[in-house]
PDB file of C-alpha atoms in Angstrom:
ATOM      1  CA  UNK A   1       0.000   0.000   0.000  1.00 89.00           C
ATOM      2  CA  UNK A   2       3.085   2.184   1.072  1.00 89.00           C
ATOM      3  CA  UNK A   3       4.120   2.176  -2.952  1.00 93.00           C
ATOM      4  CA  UNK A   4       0.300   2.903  -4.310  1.00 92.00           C
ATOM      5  CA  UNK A   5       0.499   5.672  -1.564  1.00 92.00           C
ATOM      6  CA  UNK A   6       3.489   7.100  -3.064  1.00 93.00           C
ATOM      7  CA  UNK A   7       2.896   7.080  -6.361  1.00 95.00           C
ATOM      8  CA  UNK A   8       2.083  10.959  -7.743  1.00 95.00           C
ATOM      9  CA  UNK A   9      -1.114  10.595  -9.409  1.00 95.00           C
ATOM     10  CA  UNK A  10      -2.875   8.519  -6.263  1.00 93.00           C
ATOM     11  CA  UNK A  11      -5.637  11.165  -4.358  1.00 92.00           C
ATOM     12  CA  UNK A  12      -4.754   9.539  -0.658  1.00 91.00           C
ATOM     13  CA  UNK A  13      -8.290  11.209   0.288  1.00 91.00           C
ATOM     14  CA  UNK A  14     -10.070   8.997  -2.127  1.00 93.00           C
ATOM     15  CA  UNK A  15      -8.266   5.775  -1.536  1.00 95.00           C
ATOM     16  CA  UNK A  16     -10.831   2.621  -0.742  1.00 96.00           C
ATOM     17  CA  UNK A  17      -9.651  -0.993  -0.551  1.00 97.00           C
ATOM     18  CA  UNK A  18     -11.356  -4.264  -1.262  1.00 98.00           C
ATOM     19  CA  UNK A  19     -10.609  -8.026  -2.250  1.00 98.00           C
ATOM     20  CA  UNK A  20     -12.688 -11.280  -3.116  1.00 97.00           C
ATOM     21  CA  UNK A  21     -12.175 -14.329  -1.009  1.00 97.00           C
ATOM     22  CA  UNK A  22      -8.580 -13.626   1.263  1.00 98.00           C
ATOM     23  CA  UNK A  23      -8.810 -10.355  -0.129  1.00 98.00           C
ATOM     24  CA  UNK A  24     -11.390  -9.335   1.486  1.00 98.00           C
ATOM     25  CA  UNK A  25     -10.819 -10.644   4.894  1.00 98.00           C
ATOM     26  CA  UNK A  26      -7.259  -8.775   4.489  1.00 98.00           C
ATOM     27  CA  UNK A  27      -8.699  -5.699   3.277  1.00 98.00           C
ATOM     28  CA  UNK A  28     -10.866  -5.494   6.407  1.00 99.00           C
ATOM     29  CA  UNK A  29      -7.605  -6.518   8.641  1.00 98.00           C
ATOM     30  CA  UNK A  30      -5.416  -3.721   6.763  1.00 98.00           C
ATOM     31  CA  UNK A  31      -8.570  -0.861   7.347  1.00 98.00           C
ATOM     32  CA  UNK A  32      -7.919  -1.732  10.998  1.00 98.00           C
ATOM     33  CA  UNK A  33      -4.030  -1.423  11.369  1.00 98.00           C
ATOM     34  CA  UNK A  34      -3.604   1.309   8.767  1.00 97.00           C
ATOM     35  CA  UNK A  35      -7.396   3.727   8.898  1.00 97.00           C
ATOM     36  CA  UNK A  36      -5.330   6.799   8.397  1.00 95.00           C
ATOM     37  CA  UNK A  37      -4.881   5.144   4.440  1.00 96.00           C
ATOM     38  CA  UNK A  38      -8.082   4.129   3.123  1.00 96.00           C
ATOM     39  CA  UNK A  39     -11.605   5.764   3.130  1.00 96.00           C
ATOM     40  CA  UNK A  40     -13.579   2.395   2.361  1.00 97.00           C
ATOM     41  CA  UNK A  41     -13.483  -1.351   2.550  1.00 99.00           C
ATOM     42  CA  UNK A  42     -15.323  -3.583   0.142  1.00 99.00           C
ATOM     43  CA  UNK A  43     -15.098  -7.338   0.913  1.00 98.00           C
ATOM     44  CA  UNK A  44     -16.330  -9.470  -1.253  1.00 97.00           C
ATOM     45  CA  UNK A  45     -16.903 -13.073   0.058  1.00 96.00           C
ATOM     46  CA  UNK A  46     -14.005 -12.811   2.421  1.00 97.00           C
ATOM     47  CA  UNK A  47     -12.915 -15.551   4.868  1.00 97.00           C
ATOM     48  CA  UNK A  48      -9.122 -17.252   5.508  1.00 97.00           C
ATOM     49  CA  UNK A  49     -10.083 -20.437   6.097  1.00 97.00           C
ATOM     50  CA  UNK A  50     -13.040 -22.051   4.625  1.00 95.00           C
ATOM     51  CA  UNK A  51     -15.781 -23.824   6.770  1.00 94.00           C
ATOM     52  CA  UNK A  52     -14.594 -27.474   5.812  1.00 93.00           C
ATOM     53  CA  UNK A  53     -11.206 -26.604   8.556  1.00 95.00           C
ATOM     54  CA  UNK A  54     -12.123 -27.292  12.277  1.00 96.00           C
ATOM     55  CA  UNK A  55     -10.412 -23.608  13.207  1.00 97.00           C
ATOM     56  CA  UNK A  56     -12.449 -21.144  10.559  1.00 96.00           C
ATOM     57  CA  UNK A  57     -14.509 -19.360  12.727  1.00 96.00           C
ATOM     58  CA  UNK A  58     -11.637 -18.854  15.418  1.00 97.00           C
ATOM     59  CA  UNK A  59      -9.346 -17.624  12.576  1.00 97.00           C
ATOM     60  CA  UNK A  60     -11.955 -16.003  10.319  1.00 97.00           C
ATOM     61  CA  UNK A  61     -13.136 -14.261  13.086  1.00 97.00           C
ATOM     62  CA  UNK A  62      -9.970 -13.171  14.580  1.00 97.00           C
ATOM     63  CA  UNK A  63      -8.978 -11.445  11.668  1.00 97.00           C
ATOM     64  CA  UNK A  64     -11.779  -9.899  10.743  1.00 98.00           C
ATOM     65  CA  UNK A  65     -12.210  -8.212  14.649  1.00 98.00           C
ATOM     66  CA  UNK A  66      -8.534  -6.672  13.807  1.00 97.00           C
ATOM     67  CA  UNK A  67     -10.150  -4.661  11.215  1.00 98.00           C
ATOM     68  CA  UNK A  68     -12.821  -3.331  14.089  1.00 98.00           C
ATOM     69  CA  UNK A  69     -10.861  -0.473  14.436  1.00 98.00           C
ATOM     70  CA  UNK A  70     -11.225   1.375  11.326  1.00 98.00           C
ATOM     71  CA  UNK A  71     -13.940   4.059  11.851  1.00 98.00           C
ATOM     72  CA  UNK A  72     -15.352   4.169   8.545  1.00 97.00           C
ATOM     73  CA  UNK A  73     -18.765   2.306   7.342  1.00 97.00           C
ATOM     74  CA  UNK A  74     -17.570  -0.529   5.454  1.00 99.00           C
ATOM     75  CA  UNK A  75     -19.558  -3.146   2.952  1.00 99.00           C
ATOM     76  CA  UNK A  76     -19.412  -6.954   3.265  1.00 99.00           C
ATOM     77  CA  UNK A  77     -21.490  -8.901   0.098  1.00 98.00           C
ATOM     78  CA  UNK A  78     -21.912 -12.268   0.164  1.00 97.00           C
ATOM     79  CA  UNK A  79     -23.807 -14.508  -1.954  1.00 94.00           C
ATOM     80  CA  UNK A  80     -25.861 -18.210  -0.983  1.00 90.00           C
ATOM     81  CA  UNK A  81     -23.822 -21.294  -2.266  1.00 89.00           C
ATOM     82  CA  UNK A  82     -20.736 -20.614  -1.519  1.00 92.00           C
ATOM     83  CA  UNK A  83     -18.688 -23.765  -1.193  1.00 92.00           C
ATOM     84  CA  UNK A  84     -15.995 -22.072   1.484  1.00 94.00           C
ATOM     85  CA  UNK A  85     -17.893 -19.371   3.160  1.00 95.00           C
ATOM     86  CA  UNK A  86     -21.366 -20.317   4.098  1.00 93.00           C
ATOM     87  CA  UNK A  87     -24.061 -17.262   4.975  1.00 95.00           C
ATOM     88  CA  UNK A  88     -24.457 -18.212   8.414  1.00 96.00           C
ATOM     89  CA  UNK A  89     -20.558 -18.802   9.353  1.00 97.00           C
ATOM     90  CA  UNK A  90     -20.973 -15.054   7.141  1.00 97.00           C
ATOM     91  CA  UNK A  91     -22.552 -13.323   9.594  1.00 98.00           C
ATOM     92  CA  UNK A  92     -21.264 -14.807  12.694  1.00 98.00           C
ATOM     93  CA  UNK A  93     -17.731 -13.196  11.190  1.00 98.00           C
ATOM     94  CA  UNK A  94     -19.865  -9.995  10.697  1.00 99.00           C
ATOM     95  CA  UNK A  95     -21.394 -10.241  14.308  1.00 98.00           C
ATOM     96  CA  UNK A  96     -18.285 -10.585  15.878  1.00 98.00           C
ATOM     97  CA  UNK A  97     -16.550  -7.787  14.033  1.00 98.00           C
ATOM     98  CA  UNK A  98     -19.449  -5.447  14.742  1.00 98.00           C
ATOM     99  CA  UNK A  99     -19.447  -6.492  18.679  1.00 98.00           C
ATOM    100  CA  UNK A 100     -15.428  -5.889  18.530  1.00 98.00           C
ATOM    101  CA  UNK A 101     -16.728  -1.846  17.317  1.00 98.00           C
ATOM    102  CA  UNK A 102     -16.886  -2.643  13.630  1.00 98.00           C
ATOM    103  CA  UNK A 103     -19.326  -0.632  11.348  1.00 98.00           C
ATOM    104  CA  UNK A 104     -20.755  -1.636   8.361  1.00 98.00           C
ATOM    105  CA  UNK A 105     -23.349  -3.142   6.420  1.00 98.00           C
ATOM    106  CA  UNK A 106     -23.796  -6.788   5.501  1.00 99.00           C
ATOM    107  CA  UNK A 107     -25.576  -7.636   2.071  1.00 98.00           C
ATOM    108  CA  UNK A 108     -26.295 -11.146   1.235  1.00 96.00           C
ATOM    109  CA  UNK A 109     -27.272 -11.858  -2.551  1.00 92.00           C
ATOM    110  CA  UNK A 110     -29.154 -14.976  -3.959  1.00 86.00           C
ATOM    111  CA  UNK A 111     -27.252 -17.618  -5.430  1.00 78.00           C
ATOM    112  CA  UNK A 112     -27.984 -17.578  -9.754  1.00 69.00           C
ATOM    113  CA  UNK A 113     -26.398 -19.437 -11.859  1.00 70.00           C
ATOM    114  CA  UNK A 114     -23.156 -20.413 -10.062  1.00 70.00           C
ATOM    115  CA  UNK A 115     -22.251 -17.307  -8.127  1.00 77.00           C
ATOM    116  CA  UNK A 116     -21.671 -18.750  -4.475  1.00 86.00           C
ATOM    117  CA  UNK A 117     -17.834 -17.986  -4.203  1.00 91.00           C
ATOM    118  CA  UNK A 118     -17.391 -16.106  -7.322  1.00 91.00           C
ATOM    119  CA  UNK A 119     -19.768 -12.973  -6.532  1.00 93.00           C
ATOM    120  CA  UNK A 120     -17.347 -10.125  -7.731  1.00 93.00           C
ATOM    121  CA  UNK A 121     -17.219 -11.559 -11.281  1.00 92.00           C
ATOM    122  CA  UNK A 122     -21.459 -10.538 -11.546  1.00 91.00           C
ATOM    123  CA  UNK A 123     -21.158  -7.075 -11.145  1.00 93.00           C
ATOM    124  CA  UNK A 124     -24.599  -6.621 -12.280  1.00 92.00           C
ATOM    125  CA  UNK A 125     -26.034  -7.813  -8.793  1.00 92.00           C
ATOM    126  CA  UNK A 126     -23.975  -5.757  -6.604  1.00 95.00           C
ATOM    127  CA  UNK A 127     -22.917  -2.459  -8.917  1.00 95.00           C
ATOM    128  CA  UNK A 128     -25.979  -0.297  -7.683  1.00 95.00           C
ATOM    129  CA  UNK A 129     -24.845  -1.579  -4.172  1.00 97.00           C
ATOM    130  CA  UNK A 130     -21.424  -1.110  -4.669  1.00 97.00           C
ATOM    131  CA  UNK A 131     -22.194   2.886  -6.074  1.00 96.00           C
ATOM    132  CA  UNK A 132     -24.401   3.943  -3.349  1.00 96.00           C
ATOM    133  CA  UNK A 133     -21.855   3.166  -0.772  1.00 98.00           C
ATOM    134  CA  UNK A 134     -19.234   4.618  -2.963  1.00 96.00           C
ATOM    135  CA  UNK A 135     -21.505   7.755  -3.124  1.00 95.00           C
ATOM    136  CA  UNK A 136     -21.801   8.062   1.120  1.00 95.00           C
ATOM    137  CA  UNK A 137     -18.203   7.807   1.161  1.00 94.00           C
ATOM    138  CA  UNK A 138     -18.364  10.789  -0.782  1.00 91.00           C
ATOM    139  CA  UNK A 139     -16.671   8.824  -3.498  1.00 91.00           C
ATOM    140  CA  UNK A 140     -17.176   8.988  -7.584  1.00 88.00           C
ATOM    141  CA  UNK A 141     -18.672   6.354  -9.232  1.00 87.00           C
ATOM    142  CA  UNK A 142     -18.196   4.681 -12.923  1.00 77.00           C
ATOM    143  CA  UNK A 143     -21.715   6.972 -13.809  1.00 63.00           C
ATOM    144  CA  UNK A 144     -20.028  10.031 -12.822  1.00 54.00           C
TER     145      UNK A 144
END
């Protein structure tokens, strides 16, 4: 992030972070250790470990309370079917964030087609979703 930072043509008031899977969970780890840098989080789907290992919800939910600390709203969208990441181990992650003094706003989608795991790759369900929280971050949007 320190090299994206740097770079000359990078607004660091407009900077928002998000991933898919890992990405996300470590997008909502970094908002926590580094808030000063980003003005958003977007997780997509995100978990370490999926459900099938006996220590997911310790470790899913231990990283995802580190990220408790940012300040800002942040967006969590996850979609039914997803072979790693079920809804309910979802929102226990999302529970436990939120009683650590996370904000945000969890979105669940339903499953068409095949989405489940691969929810970022359909931005048609989650684009208006993904604008509108954009927009309260007082953030442009593709439309703009």
């Amino acid at each position: 992030m320190d090299a994206i930072l740097a770079m000359p043509f990078v607004d660091r008031d407009r900077v928002i972070i998000g991933g898919q899977s890992r990405g996300g969970i470590l997008s909502v780890a970094y908002a926590g250790q580094h808030p000063e840098q980003v003005k958003g989080v977007i997780n997509f789907v995100g978990g370490w470990l999926g459900t099938g290992c006996q220590t997911a919800s310790i470790i899913n939910k231990g990283l995802f309370q580190r990220g408790a600390r940012y300040p800002g709203d942040t967006i969590w969208l996850y979609s039914d079917g997803d072979p790693f990441y079920s809804l309910s181990h979802s929102r226990k992650n999302f529970t436990a964030f939120q009683a650590a003094g996370g904000k945000g706003t969890f979105l669940t989608f339903p499953q068409t087609e095949s989405i489940g795991h691969r929810l970022v790759a359909y931005p048609d369900v989650w684009a208006s979703v993904v604008e509108a929280y954009l927009k309260r971050q007082g953030l442009p949007t593709r439309r703009e």
